[in-house]
Amino acid sequence: MKGIFLKHTAKVLWTMALLIFLAAACEGIGTTPIGNILDKPRDYAGKKVTVSGEVTEIFSLFVIKYFVVQDKTGRIAVVSDKPLPRKGNTVRVAGTVREAFSIGDQQLLVLVEEGTK
């Protein structure tokens, strides 16, 4: 009886470990690395993408609100009219890539979060 219980417990533990590993491995699936957007802005301008990363900055001043998301490849400002996440949170954001402005060879790309007017 004790042997059957131990075998069952071992199977449950292995299954849980496998599920945790798979969940961690799938974290980036379906997201676009921010560095790809920054390296090839023409390929992404006007396109819907999903990015994920850590919130490194937040800014709110009357009519404009944005936060900066950083992954291993770069960082991008996310314009939103939704409540802002906390600095340090890990987020997954879907939106449309837009050029905020361009001066000479410098440009600022932003991600306008879905549902933002």
Tab-separated table of N, CA and C in Angstrom:
chain	number	residue	atom	x	y	z
A	1	MET	N	0.817	-1.193	0.000
A	1	MET	CA	0.000	0.000	0.000
A	1	MET	C	0.865	1.263	0.000
A	2	LYS	N	1.908	1.246	0.850
A	2	LYS	CA	2.797	2.395	0.938
A	2	LYS	C	3.535	2.617	-0.388
A	3	GLY	N	3.917	1.536	-1.071
A	3	GLY	CA	4.607	1.630	-2.357
A	3	GLY	C	3.729	2.251	-3.429
A	4	ILE	N	2.455	1.911	-3.455
A	4	ILE	CA	1.518	2.479	-4.434
A	4	ILE	C	1.369	3.979	-4.194
A	5	PHE	N	1.250	4.368	-2.932
A	5	PHE	CA	1.123	5.780	-2.584
A	5	PHE	C	2.355	6.562	-3.030
A	6	LEU	N	3.543	6.010	-2.807
A	6	LEU	CA	4.778	6.687	-3.200
A	6	LEU	C	4.882	6.826	-4.715
A	7	LYS	N	4.486	5.791	-5.466
A	7	LYS	CA	4.511	5.864	-6.932
A	7	LYS	C	3.554	6.939	-7.424
A	8	HIS	N	2.365	6.990	-6.830
A	8	HIS	CA	1.368	7.993	-7.225
A	8	HIS	C	1.880	9.405	-6.912
A	9	THR	N	2.472	9.579	-5.738
A	9	THR	CA	3.016	10.877	-5.341
A	9	THR	C	4.133	11.305	-6.286
A	10	ALA	N	4.989	10.381	-6.665
A	10	ALA	CA	6.082	10.693	-7.592
A	10	ALA	C	5.531	11.132	-8.944
A	11	LYS	N	4.494	10.459	-9.437
A	11	LYS	CA	3.883	10.843	-10.718
A	11	LYS	C	3.297	12.247	-10.640
A	12	VAL	N	2.621	12.538	-9.549
A	12	VAL	CA	2.021	13.864	-9.379
A	12	VAL	C	3.106	14.939	-9.344
A	13	LEU	N	4.176	14.697	-8.615
A	13	LEU	CA	5.264	15.672	-8.526
A	13	LEU	C	5.936	15.893	-9.880
A	14	TRP	N	6.183	14.824	-10.624
A	14	TRP	CA	6.783	14.957	-11.956
A	14	TRP	C	5.857	15.719	-12.898
A	15	THR	N	4.569	15.446	-12.823
A	15	THR	CA	3.604	16.153	-13.668
A	15	THR	C	3.589	17.641	-13.332
A	16	MET	N	3.595	17.967	-12.053
A	16	MET	CA	3.609	19.372	-11.642
A	16	MET	C	4.889	20.067	-12.103
A	17	ALA	N	6.019	19.404	-11.967
A	17	ALA	CA	7.293	19.981	-12.402
A	17	ALA	C	7.287	20.229	-13.907
A	18	LEU	N	6.745	19.288	-14.663
A	18	LEU	CA	6.665	19.440	-16.113
A	18	LEU	C	5.769	20.613	-16.489
A	19	LEU	N	4.637	20.752	-15.839
A	19	LEU	CA	3.723	21.861	-16.125
A	19	LEU	C	4.356	23.211	-15.802
A	20	ILE	N	5.072	23.294	-14.708
A	20	ILE	CA	5.756	24.541	-14.351
A	20	ILE	C	6.823	24.874	-15.389
A	21	PHE	N	7.583	23.878	-15.812
A	21	PHE	CA	8.611	24.085	-16.836
A	21	PHE	C	7.986	24.563	-18.142
A	22	LEU	N	6.902	23.924	-18.574
A	22	LEU	CA	6.243	24.310	-19.821
A	22	LEU	C	5.662	25.713	-19.740
A	23	ALA	N	5.088	26.069	-18.617
A	23	ALA	CA	4.536	27.413	-18.453
A	23	ALA	C	5.638	28.466	-18.556
A	24	ALA	N	6.776	28.198	-17.955
A	24	ALA	CA	7.901	29.135	-18.025
A	24	ALA	C	8.443	29.232	-19.446
A	25	ALA	N	8.483	28.120	-20.149
A	25	ALA	CA	9.002	28.105	-21.519
A	25	ALA	C	8.073	28.825	-22.484
A	26	CYS	N	6.786	28.864	-22.192
A	26	CYS	CA	5.797	29.465	-23.091
A	26	CYS	C	5.598	30.950	-22.843
A	27	GLU	N	6.283	31.519	-21.878
A	27	GLU	CA	6.056	32.906	-21.492
A	27	GLU	C	6.161	33.870	-22.666
A	28	GLY	N	7.147	33.708	-23.529
A	28	GLY	CA	7.353	34.640	-24.621
A	28	GLY	C	6.627	34.308	-25.903
A	29	ILE	N	5.891	33.221	-25.936
A	29	ILE	CA	5.194	32.821	-27.156
A	29	ILE	C	4.102	33.830	-27.467
A	30	GLY	N	4.061	34.253	-28.710
A	30	GLY	CA	3.031	35.193	-29.133
A	30	GLY	C	3.395	36.645	-28.882
A	31	THR	N	4.605	36.906	-28.395
A	31	THR	CA	5.032	38.285	-28.192
A	31	THR	C	6.139	38.636	-29.176
A	32	THR	N	6.238	39.915	-29.475
A	32	THR	CA	7.273	40.424	-30.363
A	32	THR	C	8.379	41.036	-29.511
A	33	PRO	N	9.628	40.633	-29.715
A	33	PRO	CA	10.715	41.282	-28.976
A	33	PRO	C	10.754	42.779	-29.313
A	34	ILE	N	10.877	43.617	-28.308
A	34	ILE	CA	10.874	45.068	-28.518
A	34	ILE	C	12.025	45.480	-29.432
A	35	GLY	N	13.159	44.815	-29.322
A	35	GLY	CA	14.298	45.120	-30.189
A	35	GLY	C	13.975	44.959	-31.664
A	36	ASN	N	13.136	43.985	-32.009
A	36	ASN	CA	12.728	43.809	-33.410
A	36	ASN	C	11.973	45.033	-33.910
A	37	ILE	N	11.084	45.570	-33.073
A	37	ILE	CA	10.299	46.753	-33.446
A	37	ILE	C	11.224	47.948	-33.641
A	38	LEU	N	12.170	48.124	-32.738
A	38	LEU	CA	13.085	49.264	-32.810
A	38	LEU	C	14.063	49.146	-33.972
A	39	ASP	N	14.485	47.922	-34.301
A	39	ASP	CA	15.437	47.709	-35.396
A	39	ASP	C	14.807	47.884	-36.773
A	40	LYS	N	13.528	47.538	-36.903
A	40	LYS	CA	12.854	47.603	-38.206
A	40	LYS	C	11.499	48.297	-38.062
A	41	PRO	N	11.505	49.593	-37.736
A	41	PRO	CA	10.246	50.292	-37.467
A	41	PRO	C	9.280	50.302	-38.650
A	42	ARG	N	9.794	50.343	-39.877
A	42	ARG	CA	8.900	50.362	-41.052
A	42	ARG	C	8.113	49.067	-41.175
A	43	ASP	N	8.701	47.963	-40.727
A	43	ASP	CA	8.000	46.678	-40.798
A	43	ASP	C	6.842	46.605	-39.807
A	44	TYR	N	6.911	47.396	-38.745
A	44	TYR	CA	5.911	47.307	-37.677
A	44	TYR	C	4.967	48.504	-37.605
A	45	ALA	N	5.285	49.609	-38.283
A	45	ALA	CA	4.453	50.814	-38.210
A	45	ALA	C	3.016	50.504	-38.618
A	46	GLY	N	2.075	50.851	-37.747
A	46	GLY	CA	0.658	50.615	-38.017
A	46	GLY	C	0.196	49.194	-37.761
A	47	LYS	N	1.105	48.333	-37.338
A	47	LYS	CA	0.759	46.921	-37.114
A	47	LYS	C	0.450	46.670	-35.642
A	48	LYS	N	-0.433	45.690	-35.398
A	48	LYS	CA	-0.738	45.275	-34.032
A	48	LYS	C	0.307	44.264	-33.579
A	49	VAL	N	0.832	44.475	-32.398
A	49	VAL	CA	1.817	43.565	-31.810
A	49	VAL	C	1.489	43.374	-30.329
A	50	THR	N	2.094	42.369	-29.753
A	50	THR	CA	2.022	42.147	-28.310
A	50	THR	C	3.449	42.087	-27.791
A	51	VAL	N	3.728	42.877	-26.761
A	51	VAL	CA	5.043	42.867	-26.129
A	51	VAL	C	4.873	42.511	-24.656
A	52	SER	N	5.945	42.033	-24.071
A	52	SER	CA	5.907	41.772	-22.631
A	52	SER	C	7.246	42.164	-22.035
A	53	GLY	N	7.204	42.563	-20.787
A	53	GLY	CA	8.421	42.953	-20.107
A	53	GLY	C	8.109	43.646	-18.800
A	54	GLU	N	9.134	44.262	-18.246
A	54	GLU	CA	9.006	44.944	-16.956
A	54	GLU	C	8.696	46.421	-17.167
A	55	VAL	N	7.802	46.956	-16.366
A	55	VAL	CA	7.488	48.383	-16.394
A	55	VAL	C	8.622	49.111	-15.673
A	56	THR	N	9.337	49.982	-16.418
A	56	THR	CA	10.483	50.681	-15.834
A	56	THR	C	10.194	52.143	-15.525
A	57	GLU	N	9.172	52.720	-16.171
A	57	GLU	CA	8.802	54.118	-15.923
A	57	GLU	C	7.298	54.263	-16.092
A	58	ILE	N	6.718	55.216	-15.370
A	58	ILE	CA	5.314	55.578	-15.589
A	58	ILE	C	5.225	57.096	-15.621
A	59	PHE	N	4.264	57.613	-16.408
A	59	PHE	CA	4.096	59.054	-16.544
A	59	PHE	C	2.625	59.346	-16.754
A	60	SER	N	2.100	60.298	-16.008
A	60	SER	CA	0.700	60.690	-16.156
A	60	SER	C	0.592	62.191	-15.951
A	61	LEU	N	0.106	62.897	-16.972
A	61	LEU	CA	-0.072	64.337	-16.885
A	61	LEU	C	-1.343	64.707	-17.631
A	62	PHE	N	-2.419	64.877	-16.924
A	62	PHE	CA	-3.724	65.267	-17.447
A	62	PHE	C	-4.178	64.385	-18.611
A	63	VAL	N	-3.844	64.776	-19.848
A	63	VAL	CA	-4.381	64.070	-21.016
A	63	VAL	C	-3.476	62.977	-21.557
A	64	ILE	N	-2.227	62.933	-21.129
A	64	ILE	CA	-1.339	61.892	-21.652
A	64	ILE	C	-0.858	60.995	-20.512
A	65	LYS	N	-0.972	59.707	-20.759
A	65	LYS	CA	-0.479	58.706	-19.809
A	65	LYS	C	0.313	57.675	-20.600
A	66	TYR	N	1.462	57.331	-20.081
A	66	TYR	CA	2.219	56.257	-20.718
A	66	TYR	C	3.087	55.568	-19.680
A	67	PHE	N	3.543	54.384	-20.064
A	67	PHE	CA	4.508	53.656	-19.258
A	67	PHE	C	5.512	53.025	-20.197
A	68	VAL	N	6.694	52.744	-19.696
A	68	VAL	CA	7.759	52.166	-20.514
A	68	VAL	C	7.913	50.698	-20.143
A	69	VAL	N	7.902	49.854	-21.184
A	69	VAL	CA	8.087	48.414	-21.007
A	69	VAL	C	9.463	48.051	-21.548
A	70	GLN	N	10.208	47.279	-20.770
A	70	GLN	CA	11.542	46.857	-21.188
A	70	GLN	C	11.639	45.342	-21.131
A	71	ASP	N	12.138	44.764	-22.239
A	71	ASP	CA	12.455	43.334	-22.240
A	71	ASP	C	13.965	43.202	-22.430
A	72	LYS	N	14.439	42.007	-22.732
A	72	LYS	CA	15.882	41.780	-22.886
A	72	LYS	C	16.458	42.469	-24.117
A	73	THR	N	15.575	42.895	-25.062
A	73	THR	CA	16.049	43.422	-26.338
A	73	THR	C	15.891	44.924	-26.492
A	74	GLY	N	15.128	45.576	-25.630
A	74	GLY	CA	14.912	47.015	-25.763
A	74	GLY	C	13.783	47.507	-24.886
A	75	ARG	N	13.419	48.777	-25.116
A	75	ARG	CA	12.341	49.387	-24.339
A	75	ARG	C	11.475	50.245	-25.247
A	76	ILE	N	10.178	50.318	-24.919
A	76	ILE	CA	9.248	51.094	-25.723
A	76	ILE	C	8.200	51.716	-24.807
A	77	ALA	N	7.787	52.940	-25.165
A	77	ALA	CA	6.735	53.625	-24.416
A	77	ALA	C	5.385	53.097	-24.877
A	78	VAL	N	4.485	52.892	-23.928
A	78	VAL	CA	3.134	52.415	-24.216
A	78	VAL	C	2.162	53.508	-23.794
A	79	VAL	N	1.456	54.080	-24.776
A	79	VAL	CA	0.458	55.109	-24.509
A	79	VAL	C	-0.850	54.412	-24.181
A	80	SER	N	-1.512	54.863	-23.110
A	80	SER	CA	-2.721	54.184	-22.660
A	80	SER	C	-3.670	55.167	-21.996
A	81	ASP	N	-4.967	54.882	-22.082
A	81	ASP	CA	-5.920	55.658	-21.290
A	81	ASP	C	-6.488	54.792	-20.166
A	82	LYS	N	-5.906	53.615	-19.998
A	82	LYS	CA	-6.294	52.708	-18.916
A	82	LYS	C	-5.475	53.043	-17.666
A	83	PRO	N	-5.857	52.497	-16.510
A	83	PRO	CA	-5.027	52.704	-15.319
A	83	PRO	C	-3.606	52.186	-15.560
A	84	LEU	N	-2.626	52.950	-15.104
A	84	LEU	CA	-1.230	52.581	-15.336
A	84	LEU	C	-0.791	51.468	-14.388
A	85	PRO	N	0.052	50.562	-14.892
A	85	PRO	CA	0.593	49.517	-14.012
A	85	PRO	C	1.638	50.125	-13.079
A	86	ARG	N	2.001	49.378	-12.074
A	86	ARG	CA	3.038	49.840	-11.140
A	86	ARG	C	4.427	49.603	-11.727
A	87	LYS	N	5.328	50.492	-11.392
A	87	LYS	CA	6.727	50.330	-11.782
A	87	LYS	C	7.244	49.032	-11.170
A	88	GLY	N	7.932	48.226	-11.980
A	88	GLY	CA	8.464	46.948	-11.518
A	88	GLY	C	7.585	45.763	-11.865
A	89	ASN	N	6.308	46.022	-12.219
A	89	ASN	CA	5.417	44.930	-12.618
A	89	ASN	C	5.841	44.356	-13.963
A	90	THR	N	5.572	43.083	-14.167
A	90	THR	CA	5.751	42.461	-15.472
A	90	THR	C	4.397	42.488	-16.159
A	91	VAL	N	4.376	43.005	-17.403
A	91	VAL	CA	3.115	43.158	-18.127
A	91	VAL	C	3.212	42.539	-19.514
A	92	ARG	N	2.052	42.280	-20.069
A	92	ARG	CA	1.904	41.830	-21.456
A	92	ARG	C	0.900	42.794	-22.074
A	93	VAL	N	1.313	43.517	-23.127
A	93	VAL	CA	0.497	44.582	-23.691
A	93	VAL	C	0.336	44.387	-25.193
A	94	ALA	N	-0.905	44.497	-25.662
A	94	ALA	CA	-1.191	44.443	-27.096
A	94	ALA	C	-1.557	45.846	-27.557
A	95	GLY	N	-1.076	46.208	-28.743
A	95	GLY	CA	-1.383	47.530	-29.266
A	95	GLY	C	-0.830	47.715	-30.663
A	96	THR	N	-0.928	48.954	-31.147
A	96	THR	CA	-0.487	49.304	-32.495
A	96	THR	C	0.765	50.170	-32.411
A	97	VAL	N	1.754	49.836	-33.221
A	97	VAL	CA	3.006	50.593	-33.250
A	97	VAL	C	2.787	51.884	-34.038
A	98	ARG	N	3.172	53.008	-33.444
A	98	ARG	CA	3.042	54.323	-34.079
A	98	ARG	C	4.348	55.094	-33.920
A	99	GLU	N	4.590	55.988	-34.866
A	99	GLU	CA	5.728	56.889	-34.750
A	99	GLU	C	5.226	58.159	-34.076
A	100	ALA	N	5.757	58.484	-32.901
A	100	ALA	CA	5.323	59.680	-32.176
A	100	ALA	C	5.891	60.929	-32.843
A	101	PHE	N	7.171	60.900	-33.172
A	101	PHE	CA	7.783	61.992	-33.923
A	101	PHE	C	9.110	61.530	-34.497
A	102	SER	N	9.601	62.306	-35.460
A	102	SER	CA	10.872	62.005	-36.103
A	102	SER	C	11.587	63.319	-36.385
A	103	ILE	N	12.841	63.413	-35.967
A	103	ILE	CA	13.666	64.587	-36.237
A	103	ILE	C	14.988	64.080	-36.789
A	104	GLY	N	15.250	64.373	-38.053
A	104	GLY	CA	16.464	63.875	-38.687
A	104	GLY	C	16.469	62.359	-38.676
A	105	ASP	N	17.537	61.775	-38.164
A	105	ASP	CA	17.600	60.316	-38.121
A	105	ASP	C	17.112	59.756	-36.781
A	106	GLN	N	16.596	60.620	-35.915
A	106	GLN	CA	16.064	60.187	-34.621
A	106	GLN	C	14.541	60.082	-34.688
A	107	GLN	N	14.010	59.037	-34.099
A	107	GLN	CA	12.561	58.891	-34.061
A	107	GLN	C	12.150	58.251	-32.746
A	108	LEU	N	10.914	58.505	-32.373
A	108	LEU	CA	10.360	57.911	-31.167
A	108	LEU	C	9.169	57.058	-31.567
A	109	LEU	N	9.291	55.760	-31.321
A	109	LEU	CA	8.186	54.842	-31.565
A	109	LEU	C	7.446	54.619	-30.262
A	110	VAL	N	6.127	54.489	-30.364
A	110	VAL	CA	5.311	54.164	-29.199
A	110	VAL	C	4.366	53.042	-29.576
A	111	LEU	N	3.873	52.380	-28.567
A	111	LEU	CA	2.847	51.362	-28.741
A	111	LEU	C	1.573	51.944	-28.143
A	112	VAL	N	0.534	52.092	-28.963
A	112	VAL	CA	-0.747	52.596	-28.478
A	112	VAL	C	-1.564	51.385	-28.064
A	113	GLU	N	-1.816	51.259	-26.755
A	113	GLU	CA	-2.482	50.085	-26.210
A	113	GLU	C	-3.876	49.922	-26.794
A	114	GLU	N	-4.266	48.669	-27.057
A	114	GLU	CA	-5.602	48.379	-27.577
A	114	GLU	C	-6.650	48.989	-26.667
A	115	GLY	N	-7.676	49.562	-27.278
A	115	GLY	CA	-8.758	50.157	-26.511
A	115	GLY	C	-8.509	51.609	-26.156
A	116	THR	N	-7.319	52.138	-26.499
A	116	THR	CA	-7.005	53.539	-26.224
A	116	THR	C	-7.523	54.396	-27.364
A	117	LYS	N	-8.166	55.507	-27.016
A	117	LYS	CA	-8.761	56.394	-28.038
A	117	LYS	C	-7.730	57.277	-28.668
